[in-house]
Amino acid sequence: MDNIKILGIETSCDETAASIVQDGKEILANIINSQIPIHQQFGGVVPEVASRKHIESIAFVVAEAFKEANLEYADIDAVAVTNRPGLIGALLVGLSFAKAFAYALDKPLIAVNHLYGHIYANFLEYEDIKFPAVCLVVSGGHTSLLLMEDATSYEVIGATLDDAAGEAFDKVARFMGLGYPGGPLVQKAAETGQAGLVTLPRVYLDRDDFNFSFSGLKTATMNLWKKLERQGSQNVNDMAAEFQTALVEVLVAKTIKAANKYQVDNILLAGGVAANSKLRDLMAEEARANKLKLYYPSLKLCTDNAAMIAGVAYHDFVNGRFAPLNLNAYPSQMSLLKRPVDIVDNSVDK
Ligand code: KG4
Ligand code: ZN
């Protein structure tokens, strides 16, 4: 099927986003209205504020996407929307808007799992990814290692047993007074700091499996930070550098180990934490050393956006996987862990 234009809508957290993507590849418009400046004053995302801001801006963001793509509303073939996982109130804003829009235009509705969107961001930009491949998904609410059979099906081979990688970045940043959003601020502080001056554990590096634990690293960081305060020797940049290195080294080591074990040639990174420069650099270094090809989305497609939602939805469109107008939203992060992408039905809770 050619020239299929899908409108994607994404409101799962603190970005109101709309995009139009043709044939799962060509981005005709990609509008992101970030709420970061609003939540910054609270030190983190306030769910009710996020919902209210989404409802104020969603119609404008969608209109802007059509303007950028130079299209009329009736030119699209379907409306895709993130309906899981995320903040429930925030998801419901995008979902309600998408339903009304699809109904008014008499176009099909497609339900998208936000995490499949993050993975798919790689396929928006690269055409030469070979399978099987190993994909490290690292976002604010999710961390897992997948063995991918093709662009839309995979097996979960490891996951965090507690906090997600992004969550650890955010909590540690908040604790050290760096603010929100934590990941980019820790990365910035680390640039002028030095890892190794203080020492944090490489949690689970010695274990043979592909699971992670970031809650232990977070606690160790907080305890050391308090101890250094008592000693009057706190240095936020050195601490940020060591924390970032401790977390990234484990992500990289386990991903490379998985690639070698499953004898794949290609590695993919996905999710907001994949924007981290230390993770990108160290993974690239290790991939080169192990003769593996590494792919990660450009910065704009790594963090939350609707192009990844409209892109992945194309595959649902061609397979006739449409959602009913009584589609609901679900906050659960667990959905990615359960089954391969190609048999997931996003329209029901599981
Ligand atoms: O994928 P994402 O935008 O939203 C979710 O689906 O969760 O990920 C957001 C997470 C946040 O925890 C944020 O701190 C982290 O990604 N993040 C980063 C960087 N940019 C965003 N973490 C480390 N380094 C970064 N440069
Ligand atoms: Zn995300």
mmCIF file of C-alpha atoms and ligand atoms in Angstrom:
data_model
loop_
_atom_site.group_PDB
_atom_site.id
_atom_site.type_symbol
_atom_site.label_atom_id
_atom_site.label_comp_id
_atom_site.label_asym_id
_atom_site.label_seq_id
_atom_site.Cartn_x
_atom_site.Cartn_y
_atom_site.Cartn_z
ATOM 1 C CA MET A 1 0.000 0.000 0.000
ATOM 2 C CA ASP A 2 1.456 3.310 -1.081
ATOM 3 C CA ASN A 3 1.076 6.950 -0.027
ATOM 4 C CA ILE A 4 -0.629 6.017 3.227
ATOM 5 C CA LYS A 5 -0.574 9.074 5.461
ATOM 6 C CA ILE A 6 -1.112 8.541 9.163
ATOM 7 C CA LEU A 7 -1.624 11.219 11.790
ATOM 8 C CA GLY A 8 0.108 10.234 15.038
ATOM 9 C CA ILE A 9 -0.869 11.685 18.408
ATOM 10 C CA GLU A 10 1.266 11.335 21.542
ATOM 11 C CA THR A 11 0.373 12.678 25.001
ATOM 12 C CA SER A 12 1.604 9.945 27.355
ATOM 13 C CA CYS A 13 3.737 12.192 29.565
ATOM 14 C CA ASP A 14 4.951 15.782 29.266
ATOM 15 C CA GLU A 15 5.090 16.370 25.502
ATOM 16 C CA THR A 16 2.031 17.162 23.402
ATOM 17 C CA ALA A 17 3.006 15.831 19.991
ATOM 18 C CA ALA A 18 1.444 15.317 16.557
ATOM 19 C CA SER A 19 3.066 14.044 13.392
ATOM 20 C CA ILE A 20 2.118 12.909 9.905
ATOM 21 C CA VAL A 21 4.158 10.042 8.472
ATOM 22 C CA GLN A 22 3.779 8.515 5.019
ATOM 23 C CA ASP A 23 4.166 4.750 4.498
ATOM 24 C CA GLY A 24 5.813 4.263 7.899
ATOM 25 C CA LYS A 25 8.927 6.090 6.680
ATOM 26 C CA GLU A 26 8.598 9.623 5.423
ATOM 27 C CA ILE A 27 8.045 12.256 8.111
ATOM 28 C CA LEU A 28 5.849 14.980 6.609
ATOM 29 C CA ALA A 29 5.423 16.864 9.893
ATOM 30 C CA ASN A 30 6.682 16.409 13.437
ATOM 31 C CA ILE A 31 5.400 18.893 16.022
ATOM 32 C CA ILE A 32 6.378 18.618 19.690
ATOM 33 C CA ASN A 33 5.121 21.010 22.331
ATOM 34 C CA SER A 34 7.184 20.332 25.434
ATOM 35 C CA GLN A 35 5.834 21.052 28.901
ATOM 36 C CA ILE A 36 9.297 20.939 30.477
ATOM 37 C CA PRO A 37 9.378 24.652 31.442
ATOM 38 C CA ILE A 38 6.015 24.223 33.202
ATOM 39 C CA HIS A 39 6.993 21.152 35.239
ATOM 40 C CA GLN A 40 10.466 22.487 36.003
ATOM 41 C CA GLN A 41 9.066 24.758 38.699
ATOM 42 C CA PHE A 42 7.680 21.672 40.512
ATOM 43 C CA GLY A 43 10.872 19.622 40.164
ATOM 44 C CA GLY A 44 9.129 16.866 38.187
ATOM 45 C CA VAL A 45 6.059 16.039 36.101
ATOM 46 C CA VAL A 46 2.798 16.841 37.915
ATOM 47 C CA PRO A 47 0.250 14.488 36.289
ATOM 48 C CA GLU A 48 -2.798 16.731 36.596
ATOM 49 C CA VAL A 49 -0.921 19.745 35.270
ATOM 50 C CA ALA A 50 0.298 17.601 32.346
ATOM 51 C CA SER A 51 -3.302 16.605 31.448
ATOM 52 C CA ARG A 52 -4.481 20.202 31.612
ATOM 53 C CA LYS A 53 -1.645 21.444 29.416
ATOM 54 C CA HIS A 54 -2.295 18.660 26.871
ATOM 55 C CA ILE A 55 -5.928 19.680 26.619
ATOM 56 C CA GLU A 56 -4.978 23.303 26.051
ATOM 57 C CA SER A 57 -2.525 22.592 23.262
ATOM 58 C CA ILE A 58 -3.543 19.371 21.480
ATOM 59 C CA ALA A 59 -5.787 21.012 18.856
ATOM 60 C CA PHE A 60 -3.117 23.599 17.991
ATOM 61 C CA VAL A 61 -0.356 21.002 17.797
ATOM 62 C CA VAL A 62 -2.441 18.856 15.422
ATOM 63 C CA ALA A 63 -3.367 21.884 13.289
ATOM 64 C CA GLU A 64 0.323 22.823 13.138
ATOM 65 C CA ALA A 65 1.214 19.326 11.904
ATOM 66 C CA PHE A 66 -1.233 19.637 8.995
ATOM 67 C CA LYS A 67 0.159 23.073 8.202
ATOM 68 C CA GLU A 68 3.728 21.796 8.187
ATOM 69 C CA ALA A 69 2.774 18.833 5.973
ATOM 70 C CA ASN A 70 0.739 21.122 3.732
ATOM 71 C CA LEU A 71 -2.229 18.746 3.939
ATOM 72 C CA GLU A 72 -5.965 19.015 4.573
ATOM 73 C CA TYR A 73 -7.513 17.015 7.416
ATOM 74 C CA ALA A 74 -9.265 14.749 4.908
ATOM 75 C CA ASP A 75 -5.943 13.811 3.264
ATOM 76 C CA ILE A 76 -4.941 11.400 6.029
ATOM 77 C CA ASP A 77 -5.810 7.690 5.941
ATOM 78 C CA ALA A 78 -5.879 6.945 9.688
ATOM 79 C CA VAL A 79 -5.382 8.390 13.162
ATOM 80 C CA ALA A 80 -2.875 6.636 15.440
ATOM 81 C CA VAL A 81 -2.677 7.375 19.133
ATOM 82 C CA THR A 82 -0.612 6.237 22.119
ATOM 83 C CA ASN A 83 -2.984 4.474 24.503
ATOM 84 C CA ARG A 84 -0.333 2.896 26.787
ATOM 85 C CA PRO A 85 1.781 3.092 28.898
ATOM 86 C CA GLY A 86 1.862 6.542 30.503
ATOM 87 C CA LEU A 87 0.095 8.942 32.844
ATOM 88 C CA ILE A 88 -3.555 7.988 32.616
ATOM 89 C CA GLY A 89 -4.998 11.503 32.513
ATOM 90 C CA ALA A 90 -2.438 12.570 29.924
ATOM 91 C CA LEU A 91 -3.119 9.503 27.751
ATOM 92 C CA LEU A 92 -6.862 10.119 27.899
ATOM 93 C CA VAL A 93 -6.494 13.620 26.436
ATOM 94 C CA GLY A 94 -4.701 12.331 23.323
ATOM 95 C CA LEU A 95 -7.001 9.327 23.072
ATOM 96 C CA SER A 96 -10.215 11.354 23.305
ATOM 97 C CA PHE A 97 -8.933 13.847 20.753
ATOM 98 C CA ALA A 98 -7.844 11.075 18.379
ATOM 99 C CA LYS A 99 -11.219 9.338 18.618
ATOM 100 C CA ALA A 100 -13.155 12.526 17.912
ATOM 101 C CA PHE A 101 -10.857 13.366 15.015
ATOM 102 C CA ALA A 102 -11.082 9.891 13.491
ATOM 103 C CA TYR A 103 -14.854 9.801 13.936
ATOM 104 C CA ALA A 104 -15.391 13.244 12.418
ATOM 105 C CA LEU A 105 -13.241 12.372 9.398
ATOM 106 C CA ASP A 106 -14.579 8.819 9.143
ATOM 107 C CA LYS A 107 -11.027 7.400 9.272
ATOM 108 C CA PRO A 108 -9.826 4.327 11.172
ATOM 109 C CA LEU A 109 -8.293 4.614 14.629
ATOM 110 C CA ILE A 110 -5.063 2.752 15.517
ATOM 111 C CA ALA A 111 -3.904 2.095 19.097
ATOM 112 C CA VAL A 112 -0.146 2.295 19.663
ATOM 113 C CA ASN A 113 2.021 1.120 22.535
ATOM 114 C CA HIS A 114 4.422 3.995 23.260
ATOM 115 C CA LEU A 115 7.361 1.608 23.717
ATOM 116 C CA TYR A 116 6.906 0.040 20.275
ATOM 117 C CA GLY A 117 7.006 3.602 19.000
ATOM 118 C CA HIS A 118 10.365 4.200 20.681
ATOM 119 C CA ILE A 119 11.800 1.024 19.116
ATOM 120 C CA TYR A 120 10.338 1.939 15.724
ATOM 121 C CA ALA A 121 12.087 5.349 15.764
ATOM 122 C CA ASN A 122 15.149 3.458 14.468
ATOM 123 C CA PHE A 123 13.224 2.222 11.432
ATOM 124 C CA LEU A 124 12.124 5.762 10.565
ATOM 125 C CA GLU A 125 15.746 6.663 9.988
ATOM 126 C CA TYR A 126 17.585 3.524 8.880
ATOM 127 C CA GLU A 127 16.728 1.061 6.143
ATOM 128 C CA ASP A 128 19.657 -1.318 6.464
ATOM 129 C CA ILE A 129 19.002 -2.833 9.910
ATOM 130 C CA LYS A 130 19.565 -6.598 9.759
ATOM 131 C CA PHE A 131 17.823 -9.262 11.845
ATOM 132 C CA PRO A 132 18.049 -10.815 14.285
ATOM 133 C CA ALA A 133 19.092 -7.745 16.271
ATOM 134 C CA VAL A 134 19.393 -6.869 19.943
ATOM 135 C CA CYS A 135 17.530 -3.741 21.103
ATOM 136 C CA LEU A 136 18.133 -1.928 24.391
ATOM 137 C CA VAL A 137 14.985 -0.025 25.395
ATOM 138 C CA VAL A 138 15.773 2.612 28.029
ATOM 139 C CA SER A 139 13.129 5.184 28.876
ATOM 140 C CA GLY A 140 11.755 7.001 31.890
ATOM 141 C CA GLY A 141 9.521 4.095 32.843
ATOM 142 C CA HIS A 142 11.056 1.102 31.133
ATOM 143 C CA THR A 143 14.320 -0.781 30.694
ATOM 144 C CA SER A 144 14.665 -4.025 28.777
ATOM 145 C CA LEU A 145 16.789 -5.964 26.329
ATOM 146 C CA LEU A 146 14.996 -7.478 23.355
ATOM 147 C CA LEU A 147 16.015 -10.028 20.782
ATOM 148 C CA MET A 148 14.271 -8.787 17.649
ATOM 149 C CA GLU A 149 13.236 -11.184 14.885
ATOM 150 C CA ASP A 150 12.082 -8.367 12.616
ATOM 151 C CA ALA A 151 10.909 -4.760 12.931
ATOM 152 C CA THR A 152 7.706 -5.744 14.725
ATOM 153 C CA SER A 153 8.388 -8.888 16.739
ATOM 154 C CA TYR A 154 10.778 -9.745 19.501
ATOM 155 C CA GLU A 155 11.525 -11.787 22.602
ATOM 156 C CA VAL A 156 12.362 -10.108 25.937
ATOM 157 C CA ILE A 157 15.724 -11.458 27.135
ATOM 158 C CA GLY A 158 16.258 -9.133 30.110
ATOM 159 C CA ALA A 159 14.671 -6.272 32.026
ATOM 160 C CA THR A 160 15.088 -4.153 35.107
ATOM 161 C CA LEU A 161 13.890 -5.829 38.256
ATOM 162 C CA ASP A 162 13.064 -2.494 39.880
ATOM 163 C CA ASP A 163 13.562 1.119 38.673
ATOM 164 C CA ALA A 164 13.937 2.065 35.018
ATOM 165 C CA ALA A 165 17.211 3.671 33.890
ATOM 166 C CA GLY A 166 15.551 7.054 33.231
ATOM 167 C CA GLU A 167 13.795 6.909 36.577
ATOM 168 C CA ALA A 168 17.195 6.458 38.297
ATOM 169 C CA PHE A 169 18.585 9.465 36.395
ATOM 170 C CA ASP A 170 15.560 11.556 37.399
ATOM 171 C CA LYS A 171 15.558 10.542 41.077
ATOM 172 C CA VAL A 172 19.304 10.993 41.531
ATOM 173 C CA ALA A 173 19.176 14.388 39.777
ATOM 174 C CA ARG A 174 16.394 15.509 42.043
ATOM 175 C CA PHE A 175 18.199 14.271 45.157
ATOM 176 C CA MET A 176 21.394 16.102 44.212
ATOM 177 C CA GLY A 177 19.423 19.291 43.492
ATOM 178 C CA LEU A 178 20.066 19.250 39.740
ATOM 179 C CA GLY A 179 16.362 19.520 38.926
ATOM 180 C CA TYR A 180 14.168 18.190 36.133
ATOM 181 C CA PRO A 181 14.445 16.612 33.635
ATOM 182 C CA GLY A 182 17.130 14.572 35.356
ATOM 183 C CA GLY A 183 18.832 12.742 32.491
ATOM 184 C CA PRO A 184 20.015 15.734 30.463
ATOM 185 C CA LEU A 185 21.011 17.613 33.648
ATOM 186 C CA VAL A 186 23.087 14.698 34.982
ATOM 187 C CA GLN A 187 24.714 14.412 31.552
ATOM 188 C CA LYS A 188 25.534 18.131 31.573
ATOM 189 C CA ALA A 189 26.961 18.046 35.114
ATOM 190 C CA ALA A 190 29.000 14.940 34.218
ATOM 191 C CA GLU A 191 30.652 16.778 31.342
ATOM 192 C CA THR A 192 32.655 18.875 33.789
ATOM 193 C CA GLY A 193 33.099 16.102 36.350
ATOM 194 C CA GLN A 194 35.346 13.071 36.548
ATOM 195 C CA ALA A 195 34.187 9.500 37.062
ATOM 196 C CA GLY A 196 36.188 7.343 39.444
ATOM 197 C CA LEU A 197 36.984 9.995 42.065
ATOM 198 C CA VAL A 198 34.104 8.525 44.046
ATOM 199 C CA THR A 199 33.081 4.910 43.511
ATOM 200 C CA LEU A 200 29.631 3.484 42.860
ATOM 201 C CA PRO A 201 28.711 -0.164 42.203
ATOM 202 C CA ARG A 202 28.194 -1.668 38.729
ATOM 203 C CA VAL A 203 25.019 -3.450 39.788
ATOM 204 C CA TYR A 204 24.485 -6.962 38.307
ATOM 205 C CA LEU A 205 27.566 -6.711 36.080
ATOM 206 C CA ASP A 206 28.801 -9.942 37.605
ATOM 207 C CA ARG A 207 25.531 -11.772 36.932
ATOM 208 C CA ASP A 208 25.205 -14.050 33.976
ATOM 209 C CA ASP A 209 21.681 -12.937 32.984
ATOM 210 C CA PHE A 210 20.503 -9.854 31.100
ATOM 211 C CA ASN A 211 18.550 -8.266 33.940
ATOM 212 C CA PHE A 212 19.263 -4.890 35.491
ATOM 213 C CA SER A 213 18.692 -3.223 38.867
ATOM 214 C CA PHE A 214 18.884 0.543 39.154
ATOM 215 C CA SER A 215 17.236 0.971 42.524
ATOM 216 C CA GLY A 216 20.415 -0.319 44.228
ATOM 217 C CA LEU A 217 22.572 2.140 42.278
ATOM 218 C CA LYS A 218 20.194 4.956 43.131
ATOM 219 C CA THR A 219 20.338 4.119 46.868
ATOM 220 C CA ALA A 220 24.129 3.753 46.799
ATOM 221 C CA THR A 221 24.368 7.165 45.103
ATOM 222 C CA MET A 222 22.116 8.814 47.668
ATOM 223 C CA ASN A 223 23.969 7.236 50.602
ATOM 224 C CA LEU A 224 27.358 8.271 49.265
ATOM 225 C CA TRP A 225 26.051 11.762 48.547
ATOM 226 C CA LYS A 226 24.866 12.139 52.166
ATOM 227 C CA LYS A 227 28.170 10.778 53.482
ATOM 228 C CA LEU A 228 30.134 13.264 51.364
ATOM 229 C CA GLU A 229 27.928 16.052 52.672
ATOM 230 C CA ARG A 230 28.839 15.124 56.249
ATOM 231 C CA GLN A 231 32.504 15.175 55.218
ATOM 232 C CA GLY A 232 32.065 18.498 53.449
ATOM 233 C CA SER A 233 33.447 17.063 50.214
ATOM 234 C CA GLN A 234 30.462 16.967 47.851
ATOM 235 C CA ASN A 235 31.158 17.623 44.178
ATOM 236 C CA VAL A 236 28.013 17.329 42.098
ATOM 237 C CA ASN A 237 29.849 17.068 38.774
ATOM 238 C CA ASP A 238 32.144 14.210 39.865
ATOM 239 C CA MET A 239 29.183 12.427 41.438
ATOM 240 C CA ALA A 240 27.079 12.842 38.273
ATOM 241 C CA ALA A 241 29.972 11.522 36.162
ATOM 242 C CA GLU A 242 30.437 8.449 38.346
ATOM 243 C CA PHE A 243 26.694 7.734 38.519
ATOM 244 C CA GLN A 244 26.293 8.060 34.765
ATOM 245 C CA THR A 245 29.336 5.859 34.125
ATOM 246 C CA ALA A 246 28.192 3.205 36.613
ATOM 247 C CA LEU A 247 24.769 3.014 34.972
ATOM 248 C CA VAL A 248 25.973 3.180 31.372
ATOM 249 C CA GLU A 249 28.769 0.609 31.795
ATOM 250 C CA VAL A 250 26.235 -2.008 32.890
ATOM 251 C CA LEU A 251 23.842 -1.180 30.022
ATOM 252 C CA VAL A 252 26.653 -1.421 27.485
ATOM 253 C CA ALA A 253 28.266 -4.581 28.880
ATOM 254 C CA LYS A 254 24.968 -6.485 28.997
ATOM 255 C CA THR A 255 23.888 -5.343 25.522
ATOM 256 C CA ILE A 256 27.206 -6.405 23.953
ATOM 257 C CA LYS A 257 27.119 -9.683 25.838
ATOM 258 C CA ALA A 258 23.595 -10.353 24.557
ATOM 259 C CA ALA A 259 24.639 -9.543 20.985
ATOM 260 C CA ASN A 260 27.510 -12.015 21.236
ATOM 261 C CA LYS A 261 25.443 -14.716 22.917
ATOM 262 C CA TYR A 262 22.660 -14.540 20.329
ATOM 263 C CA GLN A 263 25.146 -14.025 17.498
ATOM 264 C CA VAL A 264 23.540 -10.919 16.068
ATOM 265 C CA ASP A 265 25.371 -8.294 14.020
ATOM 266 C CA ASN A 266 23.112 -5.329 14.750
ATOM 267 C CA ILE A 267 22.349 -3.434 17.976
ATOM 268 C CA LEU A 268 19.584 -0.835 18.406
ATOM 269 C CA LEU A 269 19.019 1.717 21.155
ATOM 270 C CA ALA A 270 15.581 3.148 21.915
ATOM 271 C CA GLY A 271 13.876 5.470 24.424
ATOM 272 C CA GLY A 272 14.731 8.777 26.095
ATOM 273 C CA VAL A 273 17.878 7.536 27.843
ATOM 274 C CA ALA A 274 19.248 6.545 24.418
ATOM 275 C CA ALA A 275 19.767 10.311 23.986
ATOM 276 C CA ASN A 276 22.549 10.085 26.585
ATOM 277 C CA SER A 277 25.887 10.927 24.995
ATOM 278 C CA LYS A 278 27.908 8.689 27.327
ATOM 279 C CA LEU A 279 25.669 5.725 26.462
ATOM 280 C CA ARG A 280 25.915 6.456 22.733
ATOM 281 C CA ASP A 281 29.698 6.916 22.841
ATOM 282 C CA LEU A 282 30.549 3.917 25.007
ATOM 283 C CA MET A 283 28.144 1.649 23.096
ATOM 284 C CA ALA A 284 29.660 2.818 19.802
ATOM 285 C CA GLU A 285 33.165 2.098 21.102
ATOM 286 C CA GLU A 286 32.257 -1.395 22.280
ATOM 287 C CA ALA A 287 30.239 -2.130 19.145
ATOM 288 C CA ARG A 288 33.272 -1.246 17.012
ATOM 289 C CA ALA A 289 35.518 -3.446 19.149
ATOM 290 C CA ASN A 290 33.078 -6.351 18.740
ATOM 291 C CA LYS A 291 32.427 -5.741 15.024
ATOM 292 C CA LEU A 292 28.773 -4.944 15.625
ATOM 293 C CA LYS A 293 26.709 -2.339 13.823
ATOM 294 C CA LEU A 294 25.009 0.150 16.139
ATOM 295 C CA TYR A 295 21.861 2.181 15.405
ATOM 296 C CA TYR A 296 20.211 4.846 17.508
ATOM 297 C CA PRO A 297 17.601 7.470 16.605
ATOM 298 C CA SER A 298 18.579 11.121 16.176
ATOM 299 C CA LEU A 299 18.021 13.164 19.345
ATOM 300 C CA LYS A 300 14.619 14.515 18.241
ATOM 301 C CA LEU A 301 13.283 10.999 17.641
ATOM 302 C CA CYS A 302 14.853 9.469 20.784
ATOM 303 C CA THR A 303 12.730 11.357 23.269
ATOM 304 C CA ASP A 304 8.935 11.487 23.098
ATOM 305 C CA ASN A 305 7.489 12.383 19.696
ATOM 306 C CA ALA A 306 4.518 11.383 17.543
ATOM 307 C CA ALA A 307 6.457 10.457 14.380
ATOM 308 C CA MET A 308 7.389 7.143 16.000
ATOM 309 C CA ILE A 309 3.687 6.578 16.777
ATOM 310 C CA ALA A 310 2.509 7.361 13.229
ATOM 311 C CA GLY A 311 5.395 5.290 11.832
ATOM 312 C CA VAL A 312 4.758 2.083 13.723
ATOM 313 C CA ALA A 313 1.007 2.418 13.090
ATOM 314 C CA TYR A 314 1.558 1.998 9.341
ATOM 315 C CA HIS A 315 2.206 -1.712 9.939
ATOM 316 C CA ASP A 316 -1.088 -2.003 11.811
ATOM 317 C CA PHE A 317 -2.794 -0.168 8.962
ATOM 318 C CA VAL A 318 -1.578 -2.548 6.267
ATOM 319 C CA ASN A 319 -2.558 -5.520 8.429
ATOM 320 C CA GLY A 320 -5.997 -4.066 9.136
ATOM 321 C CA ARG A 321 -5.433 -3.835 12.893
ATOM 322 C CA PHE A 322 -7.810 -1.033 13.819
ATOM 323 C CA ALA A 323 -9.124 -0.044 17.229
ATOM 324 C CA PRO A 324 -12.774 0.413 18.203
ATOM 325 C CA LEU A 325 -14.149 3.778 19.343
ATOM 326 C CA ASN A 326 -14.530 2.423 22.878
ATOM 327 C CA LEU A 327 -10.738 2.019 23.065
ATOM 328 C CA ASN A 328 -9.392 2.744 26.543
ATOM 329 C CA ALA A 329 -6.031 3.952 27.893
ATOM 330 C CA TYR A 330 -3.808 1.941 30.256
ATOM 331 C CA PRO A 331 -1.010 3.206 32.474
ATOM 332 C CA SER A 332 0.796 -0.135 32.840
ATOM 333 C CA GLN A 333 4.461 -0.380 31.894
ATOM 334 C CA MET A 334 4.327 -4.156 31.914
ATOM 335 C CA SER A 335 2.733 -4.620 28.514
ATOM 336 C CA LEU A 336 6.054 -4.708 26.664
ATOM 337 C CA LEU A 337 7.245 -7.600 28.741
ATOM 338 C CA LYS A 338 4.473 -9.963 27.882
ATOM 339 C CA ARG A 339 4.474 -10.897 24.247
ATOM 340 C CA PRO A 340 5.790 -10.154 20.796
ATOM 341 C CA VAL A 341 4.688 -6.914 19.186
ATOM 342 C CA ASP A 342 2.920 -8.563 16.295
ATOM 343 C CA ILE A 343 0.303 -10.300 18.393
ATOM 344 C CA VAL A 344 -0.364 -7.570 20.923
ATOM 345 C CA ASP A 345 -3.843 -6.132 20.867
ATOM 346 C CA ASN A 346 -3.531 -2.622 22.308
ATOM 347 C CA SER A 347 -7.254 -2.206 22.578
ATOM 348 C CA VAL A 348 -7.709 -4.334 25.672
ATOM 349 C CA ASP A 349 -6.122 -4.319 29.112
ATOM 350 C CA LYS A 350 -3.726 -7.133 29.988
HETATM 351 O O1 KG4 B 1 11.384 8.005 26.402
HETATM 352 P P1 KG4 B 1 11.162 9.192 27.230
HETATM 353 O O2 KG4 B 1 11.215 10.541 26.569
HETATM 354 O O3 KG4 B 1 9.825 9.078 28.005
HETATM 355 C C1 KG4 B 1 9.339 7.822 28.453
HETATM 356 O O4 KG4 B 1 8.771 7.113 27.603
HETATM 357 O O5 KG4 B 1 9.580 7.511 29.632
HETATM 358 O O6 KG4 B 1 12.246 9.116 28.364
HETATM 359 C C2 KG4 B 1 12.334 10.077 29.343
HETATM 360 C C3 KG4 B 1 13.521 9.706 30.202
HETATM 361 C C4 KG4 B 1 13.642 10.595 31.421
HETATM 362 O O7 KG4 B 1 13.878 9.766 32.534
HETATM 363 C C5 KG4 B 1 14.833 11.458 31.092
HETATM 364 O O8 KG4 B 1 15.555 11.876 32.242
HETATM 365 C C6 KG4 B 1 15.659 10.510 30.233
HETATM 366 O O9 KG4 B 1 14.725 9.848 29.444
HETATM 367 N N1 KG4 B 1 16.610 11.226 29.382
HETATM 368 C C7 KG4 B 1 17.946 11.099 29.517
HETATM 369 C C8 KG4 B 1 18.523 11.984 28.571
HETATM 370 N N2 KG4 B 1 17.512 12.609 27.901
HETATM 371 C C9 KG4 B 1 16.349 12.118 28.412
HETATM 372 N N3 KG4 B 1 18.675 10.330 30.333
HETATM 373 C C10 KG4 B 1 20.006 10.438 30.251
HETATM 374 N N4 KG4 B 1 20.638 11.281 29.406
HETATM 375 C C11 KG4 B 1 19.943 12.061 28.546
HETATM 376 N N5 KG4 B 1 20.573 12.896 27.715
HETATM 377 ZN ZN ZN B 2 8.854 7.825 25.847
#
